[in-house]
mmCIF file of C-alpha atoms and ligand atoms in Angstrom:
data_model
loop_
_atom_site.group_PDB
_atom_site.id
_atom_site.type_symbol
_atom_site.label_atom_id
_atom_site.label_comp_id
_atom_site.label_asym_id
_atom_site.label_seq_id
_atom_site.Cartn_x
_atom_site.Cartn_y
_atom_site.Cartn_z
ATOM 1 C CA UNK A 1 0.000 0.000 0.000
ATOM 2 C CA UNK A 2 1.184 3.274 -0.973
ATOM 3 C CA UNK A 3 0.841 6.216 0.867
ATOM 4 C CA UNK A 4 1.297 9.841 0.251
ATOM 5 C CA UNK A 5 2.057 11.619 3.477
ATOM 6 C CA UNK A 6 1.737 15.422 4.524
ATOM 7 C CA UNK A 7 3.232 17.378 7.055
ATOM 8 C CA UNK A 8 3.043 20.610 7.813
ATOM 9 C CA UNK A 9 2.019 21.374 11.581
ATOM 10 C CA UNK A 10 4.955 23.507 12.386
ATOM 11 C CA UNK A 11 8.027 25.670 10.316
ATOM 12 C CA UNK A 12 8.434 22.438 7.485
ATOM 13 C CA UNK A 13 6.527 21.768 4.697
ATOM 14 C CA UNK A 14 6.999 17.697 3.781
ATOM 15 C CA UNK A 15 5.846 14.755 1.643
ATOM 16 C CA UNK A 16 6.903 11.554 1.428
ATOM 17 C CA UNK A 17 5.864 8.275 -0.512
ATOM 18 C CA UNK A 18 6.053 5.201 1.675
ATOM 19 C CA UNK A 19 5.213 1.719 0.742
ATOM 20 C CA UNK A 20 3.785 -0.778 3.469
ATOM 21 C CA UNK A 21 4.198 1.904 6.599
ATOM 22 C CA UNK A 22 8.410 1.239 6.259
ATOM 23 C CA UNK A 23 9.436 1.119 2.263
ATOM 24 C CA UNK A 24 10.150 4.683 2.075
ATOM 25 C CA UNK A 25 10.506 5.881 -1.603
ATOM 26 C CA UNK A 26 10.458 9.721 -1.174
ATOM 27 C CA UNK A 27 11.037 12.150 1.473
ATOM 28 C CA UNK A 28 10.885 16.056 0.558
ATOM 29 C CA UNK A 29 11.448 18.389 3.581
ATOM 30 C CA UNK A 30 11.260 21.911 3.017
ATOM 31 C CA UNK A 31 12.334 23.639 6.390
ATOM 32 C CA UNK A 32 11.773 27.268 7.244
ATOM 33 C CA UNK A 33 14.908 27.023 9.409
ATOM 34 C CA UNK A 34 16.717 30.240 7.425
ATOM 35 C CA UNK A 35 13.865 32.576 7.521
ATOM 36 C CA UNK A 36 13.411 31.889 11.290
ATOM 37 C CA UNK A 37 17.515 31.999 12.463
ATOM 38 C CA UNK A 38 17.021 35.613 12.189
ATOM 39 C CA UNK A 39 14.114 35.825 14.608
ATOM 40 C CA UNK A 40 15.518 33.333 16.614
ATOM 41 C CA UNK A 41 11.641 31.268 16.451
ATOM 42 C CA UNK A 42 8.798 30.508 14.514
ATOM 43 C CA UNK A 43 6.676 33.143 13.752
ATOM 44 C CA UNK A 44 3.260 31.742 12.956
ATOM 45 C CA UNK A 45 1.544 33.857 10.073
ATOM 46 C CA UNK A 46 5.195 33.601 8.203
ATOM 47 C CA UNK A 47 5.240 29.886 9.075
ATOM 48 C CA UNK A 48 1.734 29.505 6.827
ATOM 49 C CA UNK A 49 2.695 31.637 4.067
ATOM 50 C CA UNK A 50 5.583 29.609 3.936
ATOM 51 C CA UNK A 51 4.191 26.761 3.916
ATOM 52 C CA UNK A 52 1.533 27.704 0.893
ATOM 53 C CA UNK A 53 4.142 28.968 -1.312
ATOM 54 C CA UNK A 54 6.143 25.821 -0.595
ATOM 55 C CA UNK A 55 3.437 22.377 -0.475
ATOM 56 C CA UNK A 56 2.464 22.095 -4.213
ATOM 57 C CA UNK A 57 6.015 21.680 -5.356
ATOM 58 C CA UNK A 58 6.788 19.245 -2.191
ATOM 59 C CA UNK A 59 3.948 17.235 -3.126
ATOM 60 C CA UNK A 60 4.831 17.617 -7.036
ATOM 61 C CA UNK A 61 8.985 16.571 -5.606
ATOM 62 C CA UNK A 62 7.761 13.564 -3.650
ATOM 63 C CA UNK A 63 5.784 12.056 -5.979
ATOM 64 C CA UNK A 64 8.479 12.551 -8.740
ATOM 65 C CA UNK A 65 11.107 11.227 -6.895
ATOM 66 C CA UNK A 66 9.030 8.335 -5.881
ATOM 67 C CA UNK A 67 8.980 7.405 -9.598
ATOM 68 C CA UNK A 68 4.996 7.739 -9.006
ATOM 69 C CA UNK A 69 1.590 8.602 -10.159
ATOM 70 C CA UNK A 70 -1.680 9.616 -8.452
ATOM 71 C CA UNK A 71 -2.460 6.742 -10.156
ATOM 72 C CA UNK A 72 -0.339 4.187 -7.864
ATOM 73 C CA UNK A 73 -0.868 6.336 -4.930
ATOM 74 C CA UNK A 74 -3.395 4.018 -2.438
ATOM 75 C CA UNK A 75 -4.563 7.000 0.072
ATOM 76 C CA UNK A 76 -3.686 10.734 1.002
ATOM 77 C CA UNK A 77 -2.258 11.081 4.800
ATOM 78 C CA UNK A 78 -1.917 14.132 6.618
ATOM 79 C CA UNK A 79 -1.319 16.149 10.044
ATOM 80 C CA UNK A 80 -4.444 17.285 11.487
ATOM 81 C CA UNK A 81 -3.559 17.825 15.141
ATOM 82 C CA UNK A 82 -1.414 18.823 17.226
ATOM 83 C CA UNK A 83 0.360 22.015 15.760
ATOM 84 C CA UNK A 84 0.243 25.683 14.600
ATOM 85 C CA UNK A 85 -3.581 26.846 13.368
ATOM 86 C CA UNK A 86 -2.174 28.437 9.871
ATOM 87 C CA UNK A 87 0.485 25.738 9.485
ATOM 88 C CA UNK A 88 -2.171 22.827 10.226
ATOM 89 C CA UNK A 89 -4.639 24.494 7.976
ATOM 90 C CA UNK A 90 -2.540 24.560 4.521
ATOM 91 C CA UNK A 91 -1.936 20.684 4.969
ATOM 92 C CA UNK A 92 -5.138 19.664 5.567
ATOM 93 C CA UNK A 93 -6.945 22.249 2.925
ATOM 94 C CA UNK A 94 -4.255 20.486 0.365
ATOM 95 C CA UNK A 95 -4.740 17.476 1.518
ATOM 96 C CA UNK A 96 -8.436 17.563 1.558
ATOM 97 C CA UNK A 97 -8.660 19.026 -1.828
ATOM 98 C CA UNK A 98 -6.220 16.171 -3.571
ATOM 99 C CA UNK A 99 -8.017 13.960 -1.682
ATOM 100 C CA UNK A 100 -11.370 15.032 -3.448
ATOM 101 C CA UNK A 101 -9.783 15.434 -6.790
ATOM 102 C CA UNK A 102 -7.769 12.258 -7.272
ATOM 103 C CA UNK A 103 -10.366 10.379 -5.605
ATOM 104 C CA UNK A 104 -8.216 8.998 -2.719
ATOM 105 C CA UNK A 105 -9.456 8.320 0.725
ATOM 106 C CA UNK A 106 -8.358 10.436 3.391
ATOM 107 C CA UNK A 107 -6.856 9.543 6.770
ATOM 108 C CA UNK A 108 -5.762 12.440 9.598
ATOM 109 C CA UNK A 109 -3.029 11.767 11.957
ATOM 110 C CA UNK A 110 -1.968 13.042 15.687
ATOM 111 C CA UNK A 111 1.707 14.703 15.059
ATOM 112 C CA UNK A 112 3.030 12.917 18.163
ATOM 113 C CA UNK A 113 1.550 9.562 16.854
ATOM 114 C CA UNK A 114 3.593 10.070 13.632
ATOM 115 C CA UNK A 115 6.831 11.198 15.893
ATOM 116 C CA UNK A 116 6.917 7.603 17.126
ATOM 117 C CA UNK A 117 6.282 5.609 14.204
ATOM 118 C CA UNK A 118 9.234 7.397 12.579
ATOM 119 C CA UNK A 119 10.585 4.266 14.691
ATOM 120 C CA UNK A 120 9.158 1.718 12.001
ATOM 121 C CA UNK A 121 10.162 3.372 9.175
ATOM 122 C CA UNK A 122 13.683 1.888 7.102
ATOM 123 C CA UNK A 123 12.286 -1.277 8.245
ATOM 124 C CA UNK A 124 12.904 -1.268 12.121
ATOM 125 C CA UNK A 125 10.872 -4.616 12.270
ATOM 126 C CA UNK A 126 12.386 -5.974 15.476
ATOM 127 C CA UNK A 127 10.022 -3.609 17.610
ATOM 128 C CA UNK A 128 8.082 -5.841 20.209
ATOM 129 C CA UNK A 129 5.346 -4.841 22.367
ATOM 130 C CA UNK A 130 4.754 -3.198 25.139
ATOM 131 C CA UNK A 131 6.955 -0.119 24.508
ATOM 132 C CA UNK A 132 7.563 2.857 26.261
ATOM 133 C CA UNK A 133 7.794 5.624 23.752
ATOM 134 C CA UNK A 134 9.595 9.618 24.703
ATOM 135 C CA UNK A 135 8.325 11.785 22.505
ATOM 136 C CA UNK A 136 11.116 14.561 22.899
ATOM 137 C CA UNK A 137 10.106 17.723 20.414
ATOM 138 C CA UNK A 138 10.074 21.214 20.105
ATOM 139 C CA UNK A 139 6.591 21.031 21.483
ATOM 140 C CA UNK A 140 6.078 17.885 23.750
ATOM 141 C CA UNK A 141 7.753 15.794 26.414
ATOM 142 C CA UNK A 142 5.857 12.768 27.273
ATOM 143 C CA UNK A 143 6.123 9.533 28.364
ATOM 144 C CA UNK A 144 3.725 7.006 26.497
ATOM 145 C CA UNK A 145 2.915 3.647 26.887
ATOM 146 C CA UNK A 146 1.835 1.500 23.934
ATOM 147 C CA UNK A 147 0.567 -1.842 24.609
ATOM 148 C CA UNK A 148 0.197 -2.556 21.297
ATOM 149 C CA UNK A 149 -0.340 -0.519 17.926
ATOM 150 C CA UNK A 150 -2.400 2.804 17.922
ATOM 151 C CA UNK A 151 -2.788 1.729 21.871
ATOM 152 C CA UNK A 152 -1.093 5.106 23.506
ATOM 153 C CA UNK A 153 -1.406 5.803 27.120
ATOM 154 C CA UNK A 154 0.264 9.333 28.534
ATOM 155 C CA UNK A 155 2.100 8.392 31.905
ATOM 156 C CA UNK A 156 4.257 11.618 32.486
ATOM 157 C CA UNK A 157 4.150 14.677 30.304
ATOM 158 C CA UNK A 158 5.640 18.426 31.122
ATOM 159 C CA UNK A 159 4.257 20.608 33.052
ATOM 160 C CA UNK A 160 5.607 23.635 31.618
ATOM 161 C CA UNK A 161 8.350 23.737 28.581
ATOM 162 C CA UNK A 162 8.860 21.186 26.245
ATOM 163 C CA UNK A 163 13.057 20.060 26.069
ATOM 164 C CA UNK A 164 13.300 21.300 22.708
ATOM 165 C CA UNK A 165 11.629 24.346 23.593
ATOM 166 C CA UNK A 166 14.370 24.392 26.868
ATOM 167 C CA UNK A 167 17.045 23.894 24.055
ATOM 168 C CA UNK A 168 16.140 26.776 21.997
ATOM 169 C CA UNK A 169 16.138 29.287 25.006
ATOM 170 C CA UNK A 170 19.077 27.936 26.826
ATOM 171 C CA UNK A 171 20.801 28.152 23.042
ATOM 172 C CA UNK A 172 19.471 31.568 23.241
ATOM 173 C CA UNK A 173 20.617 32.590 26.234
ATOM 174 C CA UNK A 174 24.386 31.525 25.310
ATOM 175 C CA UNK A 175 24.089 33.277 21.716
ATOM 176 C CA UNK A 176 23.793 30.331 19.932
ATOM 177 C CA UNK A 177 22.098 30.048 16.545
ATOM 178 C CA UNK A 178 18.423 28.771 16.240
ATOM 179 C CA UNK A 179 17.913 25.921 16.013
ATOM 180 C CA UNK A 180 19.245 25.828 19.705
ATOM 181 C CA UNK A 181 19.446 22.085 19.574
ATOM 182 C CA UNK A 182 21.768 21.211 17.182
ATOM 183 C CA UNK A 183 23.670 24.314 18.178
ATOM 184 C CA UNK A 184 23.919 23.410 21.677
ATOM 185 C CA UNK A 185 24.661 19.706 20.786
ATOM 186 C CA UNK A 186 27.696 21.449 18.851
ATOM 187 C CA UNK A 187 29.000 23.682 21.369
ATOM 188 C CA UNK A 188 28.583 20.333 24.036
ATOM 189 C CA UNK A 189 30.840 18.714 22.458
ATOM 190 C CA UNK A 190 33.779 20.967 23.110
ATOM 191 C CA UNK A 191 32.589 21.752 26.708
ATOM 192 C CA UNK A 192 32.582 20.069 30.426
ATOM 193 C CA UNK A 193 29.988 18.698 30.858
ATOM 194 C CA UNK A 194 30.988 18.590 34.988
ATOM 195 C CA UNK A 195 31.785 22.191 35.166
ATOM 196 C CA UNK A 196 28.166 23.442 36.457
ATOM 197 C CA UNK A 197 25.919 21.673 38.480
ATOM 198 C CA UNK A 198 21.616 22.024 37.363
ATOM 199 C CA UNK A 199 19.286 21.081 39.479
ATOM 200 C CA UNK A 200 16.638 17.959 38.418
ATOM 201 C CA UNK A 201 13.609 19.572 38.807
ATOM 202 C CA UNK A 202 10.661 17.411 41.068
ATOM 203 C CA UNK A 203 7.369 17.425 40.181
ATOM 204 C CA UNK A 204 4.376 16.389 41.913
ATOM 205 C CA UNK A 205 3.342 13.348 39.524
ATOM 206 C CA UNK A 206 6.769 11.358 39.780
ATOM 207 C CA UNK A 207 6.572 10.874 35.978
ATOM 208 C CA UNK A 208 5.964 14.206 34.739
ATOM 209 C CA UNK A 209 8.789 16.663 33.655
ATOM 210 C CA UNK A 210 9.479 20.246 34.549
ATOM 211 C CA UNK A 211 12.333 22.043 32.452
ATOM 212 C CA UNK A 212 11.340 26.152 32.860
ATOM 213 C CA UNK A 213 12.969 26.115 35.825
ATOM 214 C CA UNK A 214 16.455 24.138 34.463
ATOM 215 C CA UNK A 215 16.307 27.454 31.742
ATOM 216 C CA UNK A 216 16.293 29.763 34.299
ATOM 217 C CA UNK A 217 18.961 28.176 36.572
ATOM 218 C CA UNK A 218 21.342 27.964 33.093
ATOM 219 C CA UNK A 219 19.955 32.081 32.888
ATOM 220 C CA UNK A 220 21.189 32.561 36.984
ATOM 221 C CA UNK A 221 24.351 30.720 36.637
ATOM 222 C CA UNK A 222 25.413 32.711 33.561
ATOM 223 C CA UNK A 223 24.976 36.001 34.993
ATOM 224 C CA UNK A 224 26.967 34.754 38.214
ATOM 225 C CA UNK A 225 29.946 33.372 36.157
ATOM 226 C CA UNK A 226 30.191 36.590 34.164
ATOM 227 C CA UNK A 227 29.787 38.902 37.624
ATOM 228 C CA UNK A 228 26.207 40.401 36.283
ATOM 229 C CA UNK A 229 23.103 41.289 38.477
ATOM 230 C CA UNK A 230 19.658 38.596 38.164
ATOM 231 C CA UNK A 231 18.109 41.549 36.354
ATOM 232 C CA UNK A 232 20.399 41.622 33.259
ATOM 233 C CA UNK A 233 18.498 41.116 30.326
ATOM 234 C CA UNK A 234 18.907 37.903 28.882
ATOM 235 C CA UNK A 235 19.479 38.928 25.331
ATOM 236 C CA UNK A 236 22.661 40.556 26.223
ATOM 237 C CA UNK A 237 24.472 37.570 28.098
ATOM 238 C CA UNK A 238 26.316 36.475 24.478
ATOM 239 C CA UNK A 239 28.203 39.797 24.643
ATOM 240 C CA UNK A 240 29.932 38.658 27.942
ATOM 241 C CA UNK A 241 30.198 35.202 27.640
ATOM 242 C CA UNK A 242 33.974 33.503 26.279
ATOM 243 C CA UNK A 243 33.882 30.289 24.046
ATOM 244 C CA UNK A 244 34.967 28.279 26.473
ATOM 245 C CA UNK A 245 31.970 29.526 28.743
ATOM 246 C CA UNK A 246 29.724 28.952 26.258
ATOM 247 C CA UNK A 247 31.020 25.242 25.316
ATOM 248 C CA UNK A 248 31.026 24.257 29.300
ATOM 249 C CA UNK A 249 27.760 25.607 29.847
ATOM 250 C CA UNK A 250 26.027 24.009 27.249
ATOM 251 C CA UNK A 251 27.556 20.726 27.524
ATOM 252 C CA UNK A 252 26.322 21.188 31.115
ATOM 253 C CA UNK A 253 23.297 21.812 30.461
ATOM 254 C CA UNK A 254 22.852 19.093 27.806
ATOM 255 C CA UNK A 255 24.002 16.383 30.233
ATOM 256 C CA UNK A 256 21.636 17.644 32.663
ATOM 257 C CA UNK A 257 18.723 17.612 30.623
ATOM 258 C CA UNK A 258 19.778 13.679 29.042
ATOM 259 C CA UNK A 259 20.152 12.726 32.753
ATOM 260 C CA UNK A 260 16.912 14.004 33.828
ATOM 261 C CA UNK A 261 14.678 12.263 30.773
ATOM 262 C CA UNK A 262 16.996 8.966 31.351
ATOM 263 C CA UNK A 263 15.905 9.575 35.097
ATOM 264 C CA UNK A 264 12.197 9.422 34.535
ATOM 265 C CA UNK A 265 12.777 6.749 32.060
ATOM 266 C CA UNK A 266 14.433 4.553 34.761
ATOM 267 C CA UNK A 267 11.443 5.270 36.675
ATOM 268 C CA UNK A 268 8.716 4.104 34.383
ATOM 269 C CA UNK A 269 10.977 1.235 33.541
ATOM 270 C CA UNK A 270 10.111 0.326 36.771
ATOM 271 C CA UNK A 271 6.739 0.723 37.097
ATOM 272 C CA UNK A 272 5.502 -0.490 33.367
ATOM 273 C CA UNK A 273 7.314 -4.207 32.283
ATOM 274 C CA UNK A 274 8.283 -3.349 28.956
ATOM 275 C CA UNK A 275 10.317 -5.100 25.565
ATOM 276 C CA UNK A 276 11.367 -2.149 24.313
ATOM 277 C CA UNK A 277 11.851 1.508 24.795
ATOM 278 C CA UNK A 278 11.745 4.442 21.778
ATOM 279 C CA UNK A 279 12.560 7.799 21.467
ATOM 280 C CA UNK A 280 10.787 10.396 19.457
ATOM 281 C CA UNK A 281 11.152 13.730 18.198
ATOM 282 C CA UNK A 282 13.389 16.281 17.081
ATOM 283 C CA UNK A 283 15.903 16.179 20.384
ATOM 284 C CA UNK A 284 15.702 12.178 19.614
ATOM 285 C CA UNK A 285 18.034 13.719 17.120
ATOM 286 C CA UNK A 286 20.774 14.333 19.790
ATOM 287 C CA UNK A 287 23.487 12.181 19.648
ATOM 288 C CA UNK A 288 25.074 12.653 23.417
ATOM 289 C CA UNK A 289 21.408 11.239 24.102
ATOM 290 C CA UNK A 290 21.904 8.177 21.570
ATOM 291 C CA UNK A 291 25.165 7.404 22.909
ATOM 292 C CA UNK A 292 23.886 7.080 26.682
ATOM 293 C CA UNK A 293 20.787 4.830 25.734
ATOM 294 C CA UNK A 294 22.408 2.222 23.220
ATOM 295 C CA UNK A 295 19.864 -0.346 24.034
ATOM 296 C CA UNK A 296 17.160 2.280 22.687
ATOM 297 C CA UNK A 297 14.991 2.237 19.527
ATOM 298 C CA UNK A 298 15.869 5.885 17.711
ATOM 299 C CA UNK A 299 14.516 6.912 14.454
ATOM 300 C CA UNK A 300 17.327 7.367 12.059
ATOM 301 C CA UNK A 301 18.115 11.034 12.158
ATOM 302 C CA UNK A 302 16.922 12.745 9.521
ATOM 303 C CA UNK A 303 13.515 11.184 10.461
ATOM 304 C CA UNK A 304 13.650 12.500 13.918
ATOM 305 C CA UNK A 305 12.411 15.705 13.651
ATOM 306 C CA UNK A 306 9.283 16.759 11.065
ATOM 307 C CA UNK A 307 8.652 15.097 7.582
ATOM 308 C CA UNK A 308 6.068 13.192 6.098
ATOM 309 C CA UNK A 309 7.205 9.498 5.841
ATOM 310 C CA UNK A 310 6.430 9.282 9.729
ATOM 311 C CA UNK A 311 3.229 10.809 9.039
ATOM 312 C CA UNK A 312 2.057 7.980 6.076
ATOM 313 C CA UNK A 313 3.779 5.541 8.312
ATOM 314 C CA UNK A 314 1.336 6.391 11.384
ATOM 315 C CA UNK A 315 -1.599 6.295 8.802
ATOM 316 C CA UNK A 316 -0.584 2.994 7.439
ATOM 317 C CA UNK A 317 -0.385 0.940 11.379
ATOM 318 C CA UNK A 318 -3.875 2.612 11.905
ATOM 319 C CA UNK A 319 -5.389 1.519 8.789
ATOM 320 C CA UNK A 320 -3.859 -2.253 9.556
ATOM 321 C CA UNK A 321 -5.569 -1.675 12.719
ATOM 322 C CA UNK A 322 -9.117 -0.884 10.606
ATOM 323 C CA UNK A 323 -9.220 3.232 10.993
ATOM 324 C CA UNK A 324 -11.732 4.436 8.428
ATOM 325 C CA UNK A 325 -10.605 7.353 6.003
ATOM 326 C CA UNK A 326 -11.919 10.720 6.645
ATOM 327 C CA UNK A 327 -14.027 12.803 4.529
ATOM 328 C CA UNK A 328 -12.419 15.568 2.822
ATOM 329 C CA UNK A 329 -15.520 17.749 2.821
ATOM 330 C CA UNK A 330 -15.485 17.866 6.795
ATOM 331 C CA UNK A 331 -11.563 17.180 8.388
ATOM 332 C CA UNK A 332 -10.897 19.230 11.017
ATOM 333 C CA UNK A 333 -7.664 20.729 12.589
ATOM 334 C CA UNK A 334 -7.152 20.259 16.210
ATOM 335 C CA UNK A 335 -4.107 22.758 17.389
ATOM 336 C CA UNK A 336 -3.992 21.235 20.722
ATOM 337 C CA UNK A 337 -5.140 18.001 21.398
ATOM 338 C CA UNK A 338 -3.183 14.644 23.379
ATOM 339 C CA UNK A 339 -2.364 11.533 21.298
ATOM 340 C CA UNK A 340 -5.033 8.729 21.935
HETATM 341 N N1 ATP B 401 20.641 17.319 17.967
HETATM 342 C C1 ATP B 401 19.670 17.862 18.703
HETATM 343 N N2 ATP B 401 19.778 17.902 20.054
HETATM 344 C C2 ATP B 401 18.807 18.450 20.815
HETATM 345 N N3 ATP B 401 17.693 18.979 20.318
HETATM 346 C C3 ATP B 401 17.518 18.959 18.985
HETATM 347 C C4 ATP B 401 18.488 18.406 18.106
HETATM 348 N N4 ATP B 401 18.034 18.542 16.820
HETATM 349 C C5 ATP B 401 16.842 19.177 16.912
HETATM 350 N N5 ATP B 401 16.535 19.435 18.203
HETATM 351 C C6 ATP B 401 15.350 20.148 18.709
HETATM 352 O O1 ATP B 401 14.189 19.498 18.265
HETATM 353 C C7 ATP B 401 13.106 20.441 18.233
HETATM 354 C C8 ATP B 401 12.343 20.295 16.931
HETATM 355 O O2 ATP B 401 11.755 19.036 16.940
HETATM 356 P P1 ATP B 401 10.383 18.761 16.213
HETATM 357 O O3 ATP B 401 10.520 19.254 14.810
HETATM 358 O O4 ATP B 401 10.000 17.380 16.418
HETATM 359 O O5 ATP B 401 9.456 19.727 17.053
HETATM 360 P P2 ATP B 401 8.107 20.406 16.614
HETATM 361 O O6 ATP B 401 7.526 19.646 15.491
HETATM 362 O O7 ATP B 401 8.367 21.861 16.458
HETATM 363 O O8 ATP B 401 7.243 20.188 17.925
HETATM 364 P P3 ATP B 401 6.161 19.006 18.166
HETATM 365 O O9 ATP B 401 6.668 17.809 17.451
HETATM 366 O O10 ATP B 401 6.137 18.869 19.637
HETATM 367 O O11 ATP B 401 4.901 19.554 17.605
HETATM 368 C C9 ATP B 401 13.721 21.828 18.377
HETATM 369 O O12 ATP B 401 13.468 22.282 19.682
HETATM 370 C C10 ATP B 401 15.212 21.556 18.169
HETATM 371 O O13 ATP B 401 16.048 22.454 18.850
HETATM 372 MG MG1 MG B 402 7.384 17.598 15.497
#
């Protein structure tokens, strides 16, 4: 079964072809990375234009490139929740219309959903149920337990910032370029990771995550090292900070955020008997994280963070599991909602 697969809930516009949920035989990703480096984040109305100009051609690339026709496409999948209102919308209104004009049914996927089954895709078939899934993004931190396919149970979650989102800032607060993660997985690797001590946050709910207030002890600690008051602004810290400051603290900072999700992992490891464990998401991505949980299911890089084979990957398990297309005339977008 062939599936064409949209994505476009955030700052990249992607298709992909994938055969059978795994057989992936195009991947376009068009990422709004450069227009946003210069704002330092996403700015939502650009982030929809963007993605208008760009989703006809990625569609028109991926099908190309997958050597394929509407004609030997099986079904249209595409990102209807969670995500950014104008970003969701220009999937799911292309989507919707192909859908109606190529006479192909229709399925709508959860984002998060499609973040895990990046795990299946290149033909990962050694999976075995139950899992524990992180879903790490620029969005979500969770902690979800899958007894079996399109079977997803939230067990911890954050209670404030996601640990991409306390990436970007941290990255921000040492002058790094957006996007923080990659930037700060740079910088780590020339740094100490045992030159500053971050607290683990607690929360009340043992499982759940708190990482606003790891941002704002990297924020204290900064201004102490370079001999500034609490109340200098934050935007300003690059202009006092040395390289080697800025490599130590963000390879600080990294290993305290890795230890804290490896933490929580431990902990659900203990309370759920699981056969395997997979990570998610764009910090999924980070290879200090990779190293330190070698016994872990990752999704091969480039399919860690946003693109479509993950989304006609999700779409293909559900329809194995008997999920009924949608109708064009009447999707819906849901900007927040949790994966069920
Ligand atoms: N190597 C890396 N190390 C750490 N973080 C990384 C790395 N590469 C990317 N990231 C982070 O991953 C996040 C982007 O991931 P992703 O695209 O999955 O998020 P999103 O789609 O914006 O959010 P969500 O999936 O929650 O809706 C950003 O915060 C980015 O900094
Ligand atoms: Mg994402």
């Amino acid at each position: 079964m062939k599936i064409l697969g949209i994505e476009s809930s955030c700052d990249e516009t992607a298709a992909s072809v994938v055969e059978d949920g795994t057989k992936i035989l195009s991947n376009v990703v068009v990422s709004q990375i450069d227009i946003f480096a210069e704002y330092g984040g996403v700015i939502p109305e650009v982030a929809a234009r963007s993605h208008l100009e760009a989703i006809l051609p990625v569609i028109d690339k991926a099908l190309k490139d997958a050597n394929s026709t509407w004609d030997d496409i099986d079904a249209i999948a595409v990102t209807h929740a969670p995500g950014l209102l104008g970003s969701l919308l220009i999937g799911t209104l292309t989507a919707r219309t192909l859908a109606i004009l190529h006479n192909k049914p229709l399925y709508a996927t959860h984002h998060l959903k499609s973040h895990v089954y990046a795990n299946w895709l290149e033909g990962s078939t050694d999976i075995s149920f139950p899992i524990l899934a992180l879903v790490i993004s620029g969005g979500h931190t969770q902690i979800l337990y899958m007894k079996k396919h399109n079977d997803f149970k939230i067990i911890g979650t954050t209670t404030d910032d996601a640990i991409g989102e306390c990436f970007d800032k941290v990255a921000k607060i040492l002058g790094l370029p957006y996007p923080g993660g990659p930037s700060i997985a740079k910088a780590a690797e020339k740094g100490n990771p045992e030159k500053y001590k971050f607290p683990h946050p607690k929360t009340a709910e043992p499982l759940n995550f708190s990482f606003s207030g790891l941002k704002t002890a990297v924020l204290r600690a900064v201004q102490k090292d370079c001999g500034l008051p609490i109340s200098h602004p934050s935007h300003d810290l690059k202009n006092h900070l040395t390289e080697a400051q800025i490599n130590d603290f963000a390879a600080s900072f990294q290993k305290t955020a890795i230890d804290i999700l490896l933490e929580k992992l431990n902990l659900a490891k203990e309370q759920y008997e699981v056969r395997s464990i997979l990570f998610a998401g764009g910090v999924s991505a980070n290879s200090a994280l990779r190293e330190k949980a070698k016994d872990a299911y990752f999704p091969s890089p480039k399919f860690s963070g946003d693109n479509g084979a993950m989304v006609a990957a999700a779409a293909y398990f559900e329809i194995k599991d008997g999920k009924q297309p949608t109708d064009p005339y009447t999707l819906n977008i849901y900007p927040r909602i949790e994966i069920n």
